[in-house]
Coordinates of C-alpha atoms in Angstrom, one line a residue:
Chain A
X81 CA 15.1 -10.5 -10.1
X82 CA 14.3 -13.1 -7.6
X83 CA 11.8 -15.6 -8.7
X84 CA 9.9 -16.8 -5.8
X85 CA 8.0 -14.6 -3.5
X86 CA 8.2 -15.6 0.4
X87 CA 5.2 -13.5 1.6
X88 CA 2.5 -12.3 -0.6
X89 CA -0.9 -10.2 0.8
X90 CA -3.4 -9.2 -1.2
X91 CA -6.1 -6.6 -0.4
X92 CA -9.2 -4.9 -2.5
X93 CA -9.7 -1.5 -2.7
X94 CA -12.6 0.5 -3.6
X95 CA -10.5 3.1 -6.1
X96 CA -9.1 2.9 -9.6
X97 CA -5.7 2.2 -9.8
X98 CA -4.8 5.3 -10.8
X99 CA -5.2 6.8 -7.3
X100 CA -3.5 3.6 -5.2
X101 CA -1.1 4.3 -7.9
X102 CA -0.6 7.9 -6.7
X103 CA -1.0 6.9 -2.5
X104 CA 2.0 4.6 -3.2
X105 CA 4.5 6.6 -5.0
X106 CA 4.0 10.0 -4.0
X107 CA 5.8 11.8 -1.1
X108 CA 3.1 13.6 0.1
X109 CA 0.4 10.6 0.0
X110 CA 2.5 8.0 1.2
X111 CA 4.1 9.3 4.2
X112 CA 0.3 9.7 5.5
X113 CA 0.0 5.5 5.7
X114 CA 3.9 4.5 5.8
X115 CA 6.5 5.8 5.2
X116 CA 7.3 9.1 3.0
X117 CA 8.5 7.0 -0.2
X118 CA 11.0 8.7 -2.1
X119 CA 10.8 7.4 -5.5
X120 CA 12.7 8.3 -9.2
X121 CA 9.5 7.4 -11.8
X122 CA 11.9 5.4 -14.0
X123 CA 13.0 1.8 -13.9
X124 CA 16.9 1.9 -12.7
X125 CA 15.9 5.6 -10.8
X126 CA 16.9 5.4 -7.1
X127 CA 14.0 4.6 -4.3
X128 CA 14.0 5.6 -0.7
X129 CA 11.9 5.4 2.4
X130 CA 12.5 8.1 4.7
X131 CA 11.6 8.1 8.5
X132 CA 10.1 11.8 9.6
X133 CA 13.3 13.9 10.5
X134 CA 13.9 12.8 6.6
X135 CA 16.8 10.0 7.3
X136 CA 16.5 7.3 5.2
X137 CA 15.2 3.7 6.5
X138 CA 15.3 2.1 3.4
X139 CA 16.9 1.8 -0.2
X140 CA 16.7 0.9 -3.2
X141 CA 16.4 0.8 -6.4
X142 CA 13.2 0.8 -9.1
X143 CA 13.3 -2.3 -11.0
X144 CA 10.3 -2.7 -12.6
X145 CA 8.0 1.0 -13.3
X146 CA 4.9 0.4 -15.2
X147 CA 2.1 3.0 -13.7
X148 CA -0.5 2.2 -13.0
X149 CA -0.2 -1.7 -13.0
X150 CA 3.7 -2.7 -11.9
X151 CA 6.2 -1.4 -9.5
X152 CA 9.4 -3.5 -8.3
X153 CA 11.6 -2.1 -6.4
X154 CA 14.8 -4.0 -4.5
X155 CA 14.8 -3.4 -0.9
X156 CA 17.4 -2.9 2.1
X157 CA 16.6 -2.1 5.4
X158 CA 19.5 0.0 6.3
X159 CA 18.7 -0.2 10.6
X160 CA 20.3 -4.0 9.6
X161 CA 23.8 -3.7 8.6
X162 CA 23.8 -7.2 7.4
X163 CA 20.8 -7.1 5.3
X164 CA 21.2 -7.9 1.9
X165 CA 19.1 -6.7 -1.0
X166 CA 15.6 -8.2 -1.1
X167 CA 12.3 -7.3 -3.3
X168 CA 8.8 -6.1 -3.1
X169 CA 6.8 -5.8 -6.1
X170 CA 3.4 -4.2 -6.3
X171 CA 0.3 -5.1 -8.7
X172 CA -2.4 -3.3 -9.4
X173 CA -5.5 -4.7 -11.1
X174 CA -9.2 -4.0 -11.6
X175 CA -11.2 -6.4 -9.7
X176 CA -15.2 -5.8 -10.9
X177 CA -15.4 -2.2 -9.3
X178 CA -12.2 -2.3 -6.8
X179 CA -8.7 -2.9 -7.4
X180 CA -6.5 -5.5 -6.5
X181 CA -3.6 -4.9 -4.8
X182 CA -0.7 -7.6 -4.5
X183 CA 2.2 -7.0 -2.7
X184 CA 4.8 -9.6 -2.9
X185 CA 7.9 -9.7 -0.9
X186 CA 11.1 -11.2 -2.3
X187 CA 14.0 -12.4 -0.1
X188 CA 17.0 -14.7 -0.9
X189 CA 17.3 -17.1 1.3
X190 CA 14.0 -16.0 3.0
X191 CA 13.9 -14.9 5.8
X192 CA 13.4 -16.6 9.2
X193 CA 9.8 -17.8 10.4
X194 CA 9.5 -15.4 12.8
X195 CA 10.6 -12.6 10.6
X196 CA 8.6 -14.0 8.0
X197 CA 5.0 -13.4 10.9
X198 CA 6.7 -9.8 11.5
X199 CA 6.8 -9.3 7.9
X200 CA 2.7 -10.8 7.7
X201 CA 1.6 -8.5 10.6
X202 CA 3.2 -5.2 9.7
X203 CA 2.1 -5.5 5.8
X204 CA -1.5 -6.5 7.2
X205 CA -1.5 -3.0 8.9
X206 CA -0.2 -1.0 6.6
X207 CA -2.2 -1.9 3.3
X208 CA -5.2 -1.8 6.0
X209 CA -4.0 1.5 7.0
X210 CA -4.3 2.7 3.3
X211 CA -7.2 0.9 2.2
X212 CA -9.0 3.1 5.5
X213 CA -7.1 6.8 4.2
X214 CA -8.6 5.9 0.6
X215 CA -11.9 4.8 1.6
X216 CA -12.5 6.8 4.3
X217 CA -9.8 9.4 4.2
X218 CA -8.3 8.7 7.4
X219 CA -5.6 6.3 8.1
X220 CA -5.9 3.7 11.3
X221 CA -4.1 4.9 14.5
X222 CA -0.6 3.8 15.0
X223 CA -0.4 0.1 16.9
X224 CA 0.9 0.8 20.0
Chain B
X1 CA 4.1 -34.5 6.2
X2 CA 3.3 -30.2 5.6
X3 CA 0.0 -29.1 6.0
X4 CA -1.2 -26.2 3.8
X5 CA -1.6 -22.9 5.8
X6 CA -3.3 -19.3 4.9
X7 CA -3.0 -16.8 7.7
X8 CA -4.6 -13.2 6.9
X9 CA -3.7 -10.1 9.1
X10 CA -6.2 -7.0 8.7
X11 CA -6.8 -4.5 10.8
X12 CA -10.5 -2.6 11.1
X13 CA -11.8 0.3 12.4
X14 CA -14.7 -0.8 14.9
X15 CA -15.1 -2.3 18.0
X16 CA -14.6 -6.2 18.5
X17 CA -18.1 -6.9 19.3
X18 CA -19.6 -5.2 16.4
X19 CA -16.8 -7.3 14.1
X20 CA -18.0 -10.2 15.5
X21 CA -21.1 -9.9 15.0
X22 CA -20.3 -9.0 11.4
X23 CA -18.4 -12.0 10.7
X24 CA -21.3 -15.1 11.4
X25 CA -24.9 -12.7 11.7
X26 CA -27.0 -13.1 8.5
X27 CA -27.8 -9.7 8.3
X28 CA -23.9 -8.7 7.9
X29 CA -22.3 -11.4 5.9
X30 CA -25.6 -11.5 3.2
X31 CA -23.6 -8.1 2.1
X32 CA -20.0 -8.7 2.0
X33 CA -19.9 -12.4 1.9
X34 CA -21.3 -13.2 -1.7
X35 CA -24.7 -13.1 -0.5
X36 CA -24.4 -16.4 1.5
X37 CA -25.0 -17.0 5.4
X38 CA -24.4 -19.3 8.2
X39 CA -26.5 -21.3 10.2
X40 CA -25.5 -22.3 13.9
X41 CA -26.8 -21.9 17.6
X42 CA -23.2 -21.5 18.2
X43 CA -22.9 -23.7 20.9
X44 CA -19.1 -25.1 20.9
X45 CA -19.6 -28.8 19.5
X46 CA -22.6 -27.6 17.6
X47 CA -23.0 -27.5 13.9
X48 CA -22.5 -24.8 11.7
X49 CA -23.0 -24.4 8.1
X50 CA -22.7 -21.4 5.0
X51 CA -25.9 -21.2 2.9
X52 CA -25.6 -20.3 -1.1
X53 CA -28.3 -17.9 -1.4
X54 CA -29.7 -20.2 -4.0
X55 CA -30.4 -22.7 -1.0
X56 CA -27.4 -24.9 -1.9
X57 CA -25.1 -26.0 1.0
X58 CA -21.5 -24.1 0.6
X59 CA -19.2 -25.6 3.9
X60 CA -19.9 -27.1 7.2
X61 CA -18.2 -28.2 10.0
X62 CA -18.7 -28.1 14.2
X63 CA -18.3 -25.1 16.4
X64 CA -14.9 -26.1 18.4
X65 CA -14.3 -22.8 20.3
X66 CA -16.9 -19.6 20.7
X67 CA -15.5 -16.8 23.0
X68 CA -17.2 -13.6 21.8
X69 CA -15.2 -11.2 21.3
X70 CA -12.1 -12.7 21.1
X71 CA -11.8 -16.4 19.3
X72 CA -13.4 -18.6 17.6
X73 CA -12.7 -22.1 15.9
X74 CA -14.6 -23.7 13.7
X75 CA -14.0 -27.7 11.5
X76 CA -14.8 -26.5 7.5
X77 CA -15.5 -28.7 4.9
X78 CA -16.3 -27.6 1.7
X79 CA -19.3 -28.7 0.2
X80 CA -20.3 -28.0 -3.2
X81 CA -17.0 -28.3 -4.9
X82 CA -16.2 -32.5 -4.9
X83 CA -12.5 -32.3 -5.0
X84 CA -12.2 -29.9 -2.3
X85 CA -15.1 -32.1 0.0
X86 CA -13.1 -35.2 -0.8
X87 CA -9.9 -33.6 1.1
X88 CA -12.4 -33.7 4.4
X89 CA -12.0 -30.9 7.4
X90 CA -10.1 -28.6 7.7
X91 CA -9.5 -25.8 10.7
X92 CA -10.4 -21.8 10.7
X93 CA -9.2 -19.9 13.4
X94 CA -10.8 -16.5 13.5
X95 CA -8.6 -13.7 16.8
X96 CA -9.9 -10.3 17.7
X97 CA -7.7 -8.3 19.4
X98 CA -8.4 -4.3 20.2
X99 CA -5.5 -2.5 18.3
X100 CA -6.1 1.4 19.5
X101 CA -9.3 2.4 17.9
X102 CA -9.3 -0.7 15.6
X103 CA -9.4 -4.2 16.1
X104 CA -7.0 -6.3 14.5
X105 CA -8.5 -9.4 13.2
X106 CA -6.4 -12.5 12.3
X107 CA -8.0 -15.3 10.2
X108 CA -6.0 -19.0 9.8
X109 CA -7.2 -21.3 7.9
X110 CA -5.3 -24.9 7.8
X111 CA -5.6 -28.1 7.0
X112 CA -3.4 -31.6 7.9
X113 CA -2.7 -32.1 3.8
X114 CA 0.2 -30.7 1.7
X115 CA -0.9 -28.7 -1.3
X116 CA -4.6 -28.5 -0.5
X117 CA -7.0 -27.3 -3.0
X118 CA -9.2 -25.6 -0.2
X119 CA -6.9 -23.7 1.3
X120 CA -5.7 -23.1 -2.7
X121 CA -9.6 -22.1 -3.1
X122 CA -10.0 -19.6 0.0
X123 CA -6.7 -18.1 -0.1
X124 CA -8.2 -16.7 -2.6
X125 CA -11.6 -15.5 -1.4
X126 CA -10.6 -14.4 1.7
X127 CA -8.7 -11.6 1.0
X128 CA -11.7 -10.3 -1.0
X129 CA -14.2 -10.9 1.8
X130 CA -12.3 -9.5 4.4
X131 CA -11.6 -5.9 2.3
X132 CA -15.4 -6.3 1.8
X133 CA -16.2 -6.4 5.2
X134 CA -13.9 -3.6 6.3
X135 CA -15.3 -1.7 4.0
X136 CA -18.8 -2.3 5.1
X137 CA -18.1 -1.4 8.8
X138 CA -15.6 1.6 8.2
X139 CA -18.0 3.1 5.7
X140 CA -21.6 1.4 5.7
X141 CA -21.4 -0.3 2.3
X142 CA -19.3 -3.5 1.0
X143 CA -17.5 -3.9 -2.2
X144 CA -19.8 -4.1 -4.7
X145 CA -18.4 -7.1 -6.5
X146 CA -18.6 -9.1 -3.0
X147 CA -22.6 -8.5 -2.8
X148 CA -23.5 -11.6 -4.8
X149 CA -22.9 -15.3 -5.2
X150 CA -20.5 -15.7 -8.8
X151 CA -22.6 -17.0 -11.9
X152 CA -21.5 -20.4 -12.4
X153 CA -19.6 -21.5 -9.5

């Protein structure tokens, strides 16, 4: 595993983390925020984010599986055929009545600054996007 | 020489004056903001200051830019934690933009010194702050562990 994150954004949630848990790895949940996330529950099981029509964006593979604290997964963007393998890795901890939720992003050699703001900006909305469909139970509109 | 950097992306569901109005009135930040709450006619060159609800003085600085909605820029020193005054001001840059039916807030937070213990320190309590707050206008009530000022600190 890579050992130094480029990019790491943190948000708290009101919801055990059981139930961020669930937003995150489950087809049906996740696909309502991001992507639908196609996930083996198994360290070394095969990930996948799917577009709508169901064609794969992304893959990977489950690194690290540890519900409802720890998921690693590695990470290529398939829309860049010279992307190599990078890593996002998700915690989960109780933070005096919400959780805390730490997504870091692996890349080796990190990416470019400018890549590194898209990276900032697109993460921003969608843990905002989820943190709105827990709390709220509607996800924020698509930036157009 | 580097200076040390935290920029925070979030996105909101409200209106841009309602989050701004959230982010310096007492009446908003006393609930998401550990109970604390600024002082300023927020005038640009004006001062501005965060109360500790138990009357101590938490940062200060001057108002550089105030353009509600949109941006504002404020000098920050911290003030109750010695080695984080001693590093003097640093810069936080608060953009509102409308994003749809959200507004997508970005907060920078910088200062000229490499490996800076205040942006060390509210790298750390922004995030929380920020989920606090969007939680209080998306659903009327902040993060409970956000309401009060930490025993201790």
């Amino acid at each position: 595993m890579i050992a130094r994150p480029h990019t790491v954004l943190v948000i708290y949630i009101r919801a055990e983390p059981e139930r961020i848990w669930r937003m995150i790895t489950t087809r049906e949940e996740s696909r309502r925020f991001f992507y639908e996330t196609d996930i083996e529950p198994r360290a070394g099981g095969s990930f996948r984010l799917l577009k709508d029509g169901g064609e794969p964006t992304v893959e990977g593979q489950v690194l690290v599986h540890e519900p409802p604290r720890r998921l690693r997964v590695s990470w290529k963007e398939l829309s860049d055929p010279g992307a190599i393998f990078g890593e996002v890795d998700y915690l989960l901890e109780p933070a005096g009545g919400s959780t805390r939720l730490t997504v870091s992003n692996y890349d080796d050699p990190a990416p470019a600054p400018e890549y590194l703001d898209m990276g900032r900006k697109g993460w921003g909305f969608t843990l905002s996007s989820l943190k709105s469909l827990i709390e709220t139970g509607k996800p924020l509109p698509a930036p157009s | 020489m580097p200076g040390s950097r935290f920029v925070y992306v979030t996105y909101i569901r409200t209106t841009p004056e309602k989050l701004w109005r959230a982010l310096i009135e007492p009446e908003f930040t006393r609930q998401y903001w550990a109970g604390t709450y600024q002082e300023s006619d927020w005038k640009v060159g004006s001062d501005w200051k965060i109360m500790i609800p138990d009357g101590r003085l938490g940062d200060s600085g001057k108002v550089v830019e105030f353009d509600p909605p949109r941006r504002l820029v404020l000098t920050w020193r911290n003030e109750f934690k010695p080695e984080m005054k001693a590093e003097g001001y640093s810069t936080a840059t608060y953009e509102l933009e409308p994003a749809g039916s959200a507004v997508k807030l970005t907060l920078t937070h910088e200062i000229d010194k490499p490996n800076s213990k205040l942006i060390e320190g509210v790298s750390q309590g922004w995030p929380h702050l920020l989920a606090s707050l969007k939680s209080l206008l998306e659903t009327g009530e902040s993060l409970v562990e956000s309401r009060t000022w930490p025993e201790g600190v």
